């Protein structure tokens, strides 16, 4: 099992460019999440999905779009990158919702710099 | 919104105990977690505690929960250099379908 994988690992964009981050999991998890990690601020939820074909907004969704066309993949898109989106992006997946205990499995992260 | 707060840095000597503290503000939290992040890697679940428990022990790890003060701590006994990492406290909130992370405490273990 590869667990949760993310591509690319690093990327540098110019302001206004677009890109898509890909997250894949091979654990048959229903739930998938995208977080961003900024110094001194912990992880903040961008968007999440509770199943194939569904998406929902998290704490900081503005400037991002997501899609979950296949259960194992969760894509995060930046249509017009801004310097404020410079961050480390983590994808995670879990069996179910947060209402009970559930362990989120994290990918290794994507370090994005927007110039 | 509610915040999960932790100090940003902790430095200890190898063999000593480490205590990482966390405060949370939402009394409806159901589960509280400790995640570990090693350099260049994602977060990995270390341990968790259900909100109706006071203490949980797992080998070198001891989690203490004081619900009255909304205070969570992680104690690592006999800290090793391999324990150097960033430790995140997180809370899950059943009714809001939400999970909130602290900013992370960077633990440095000196030989």
XYZ file of C-alpha atoms in Angstrom:
226
model
C 0.000 0.000 0.000
C 1.289 3.411 -0.971
C -1.150 5.129 1.409
C -1.722 8.768 0.443
C 0.437 10.181 -2.328
C 0.653 13.733 -3.630
C 2.062 15.155 -6.841
C 4.005 17.276 -7.376
C 6.246 17.566 -4.306
C 7.430 21.066 -5.170
C 6.222 23.770 -7.521
C 7.005 27.399 -8.228
C 4.352 29.495 -9.965
C 4.131 33.063 -11.126
C 1.216 35.196 -9.998
C -1.803 34.501 -12.180
C -0.741 31.036 -13.313
C -2.913 28.010 -12.687
C -2.128 24.528 -11.515
C -3.666 21.351 -10.153
C -2.420 19.333 -7.201
C -3.236 15.653 -7.289
C -3.916 13.476 -4.259
C -4.387 9.727 -4.518
C -5.168 7.127 -1.861
C -5.311 3.358 -2.151
C -7.051 2.602 1.151
C -10.617 2.831 -0.178
C -11.336 5.763 2.131
C -14.590 7.652 1.711
C -13.392 10.984 3.068
C -10.612 13.130 1.644
C -9.324 16.548 2.681
C -7.049 19.336 1.529
C -5.210 21.427 4.133
C -2.688 24.188 3.943
C 0.067 24.597 6.502
C 1.524 28.017 7.213
C 4.169 28.892 9.815
C 2.677 29.466 13.247
C -0.858 28.698 12.060
C -1.189 24.936 12.067
C -3.264 23.208 9.429
C -6.310 24.883 7.956
C -8.924 22.992 6.002
C -9.463 24.215 2.447
C -12.016 21.765 1.046
C -13.085 18.235 1.771
C -15.093 15.423 0.233
C -17.321 12.851 1.877
C -17.471 10.579 -1.142
C -17.030 10.269 -4.882
C -18.689 13.159 -6.688
C -19.059 15.323 -3.555
C -17.110 18.341 -2.303
C -17.594 20.849 0.497
C -15.915 24.028 1.683
C -13.635 24.116 4.670
C -12.265 27.017 6.653
C -10.280 28.750 3.871
C -11.822 27.799 0.479
C -11.414 31.077 -1.418
C -9.127 30.906 -4.455
C -9.298 27.095 -4.661
C -11.492 24.574 -6.401
C -11.631 20.811 -5.970
C -12.999 17.766 -7.718
C -13.552 14.160 -6.680
C -14.436 12.343 -9.905
C -12.974 9.069 -8.671
C -13.071 7.763 -5.127
C -9.311 7.402 -4.934
C -8.417 10.855 -6.263
C -8.978 14.360 -4.924
C -7.749 17.292 -7.010
C -7.039 20.787 -5.753
C -6.971 23.557 -8.339
C -5.659 27.089 -8.235
C -7.115 29.040 -11.154
C -5.100 32.237 -10.689
C -2.314 31.827 -8.155
C -1.522 34.616 -5.704
C 1.507 35.058 -3.412
C -0.817 34.523 -0.419
C -1.225 30.944 -1.617
C 2.435 30.188 -0.977
C 2.199 27.345 1.500
C 2.640 23.643 2.088
C -0.431 21.699 1.008
C -1.391 18.414 2.628
C -3.936 15.923 1.478
C -5.473 13.466 3.930
C -8.025 10.680 3.845
C -10.091 8.778 6.396
C -12.705 6.038 6.622
C -15.507 8.285 7.816
C -16.438 11.632 9.223
C -15.114 13.400 12.263
C -18.188 12.733 14.338
C -16.595 9.784 15.991
C -12.998 8.855 16.270
C -11.317 8.444 12.966
C -7.706 8.622 11.976
C -6.728 10.837 9.105
C -3.865 9.571 6.953
C -1.710 12.307 5.474
C 0.284 12.585 2.299
C 3.869 13.925 2.306
C 2.845 17.426 1.228
C 3.355 19.754 -1.737
C 5.455 22.867 -1.225
C 4.088 25.643 -3.446
C 5.726 29.014 -3.941
C 3.942 31.774 -5.819
C 6.175 34.617 -6.976
C -13.686 30.756 15.658
C -12.284 28.613 18.412
C -8.513 28.183 18.619
C -6.258 25.326 19.603
C -3.108 26.778 21.142
C 0.307 25.304 21.764
C 3.726 26.720 22.433
C 5.889 26.717 19.309
C 9.182 25.345 20.631
C 10.492 22.887 23.231
C 14.072 21.732 23.735
C 15.101 18.841 25.996
C 18.129 16.648 26.557
C 18.163 13.024 25.475
C 16.844 10.801 28.243
C 14.764 13.534 29.859
C 10.971 13.670 29.759
C 9.242 16.052 27.357
C 5.884 17.616 28.095
C 4.018 19.326 25.285
C 0.959 21.329 26.273
C -2.157 22.309 24.385
C -5.258 24.293 25.234
C -8.525 24.163 23.391
C -11.642 26.231 23.796
C -14.539 24.151 22.468
C -16.188 22.158 25.230
C -18.020 19.994 22.681
C -14.814 18.373 21.487
C -15.246 14.623 21.363
C -11.769 13.339 20.583
C -8.390 14.969 21.066
C -5.364 13.904 19.086
C -1.619 14.169 18.974
C 0.023 14.001 15.564
C 3.756 13.896 14.825
C 5.338 15.474 11.740
C 8.896 14.563 10.842
C 10.882 16.765 8.439
C 9.592 16.608 4.886
C 6.753 14.274 5.783
C 3.060 14.443 6.444
C 1.392 14.132 9.826
C 1.157 10.765 11.509
C -1.257 9.968 14.317
C 0.605 9.291 17.569
C -2.232 8.821 19.995
C -5.682 10.098 20.868
C -7.966 10.377 23.856
C -11.733 10.382 24.111
C -13.178 13.381 25.893
C -14.579 11.352 28.820
C -11.116 10.074 29.776
C -8.536 11.754 32.008
C -5.436 9.840 31.035
C -4.161 7.449 28.435
C -0.805 5.698 28.451
C 0.847 4.020 25.487
C 4.438 2.864 26.061
C 6.537 6.050 26.413
C 3.571 8.326 25.728
C 1.165 9.635 28.356
C -1.757 11.865 27.457
C -3.448 13.874 30.188
C -6.765 15.642 29.676
C -8.179 18.266 32.033
C -11.631 19.029 30.691
C -12.362 21.666 33.293
C -9.363 23.728 32.150
C -9.557 22.514 28.526
C -5.938 21.477 28.756
C -4.286 18.552 26.992
C -0.717 17.409 27.429
C 1.590 14.848 25.862
C 4.423 13.468 27.931
C 7.220 11.553 26.246
C 9.341 9.562 28.673
C 13.045 8.931 28.024
C 13.043 11.258 25.019
C 15.284 10.148 22.159
C 16.811 12.084 19.270
C 14.361 10.279 16.987
C 11.541 12.049 18.815
C 12.670 15.379 17.348
C 9.723 16.534 15.247
C 6.752 18.885 15.238
C 3.846 17.732 17.404
C 0.320 18.871 16.617
C -2.602 18.871 18.960
C -6.007 18.534 17.272
C -9.630 18.323 18.352
C -12.621 16.818 16.598
C -16.018 18.349 17.144
C -18.851 15.943 16.503
C -21.666 18.365 15.838
C -19.756 20.596 13.459
C -18.055 17.829 11.478
C -14.872 19.768 12.010
C -11.322 19.087 13.085
C -9.005 21.829 14.314
C -5.242 21.753 14.620
C -2.883 23.745 16.774
C 0.118 25.477 15.222
C 2.462 22.676 16.268
C 5.283 22.434 18.839
C 8.773 21.850 17.470
C 10.538 19.455 19.811
C 14.338 19.445 19.648
C 16.195 16.687 21.493
C 19.844 17.417 22.251
C 22.302 14.573 22.802
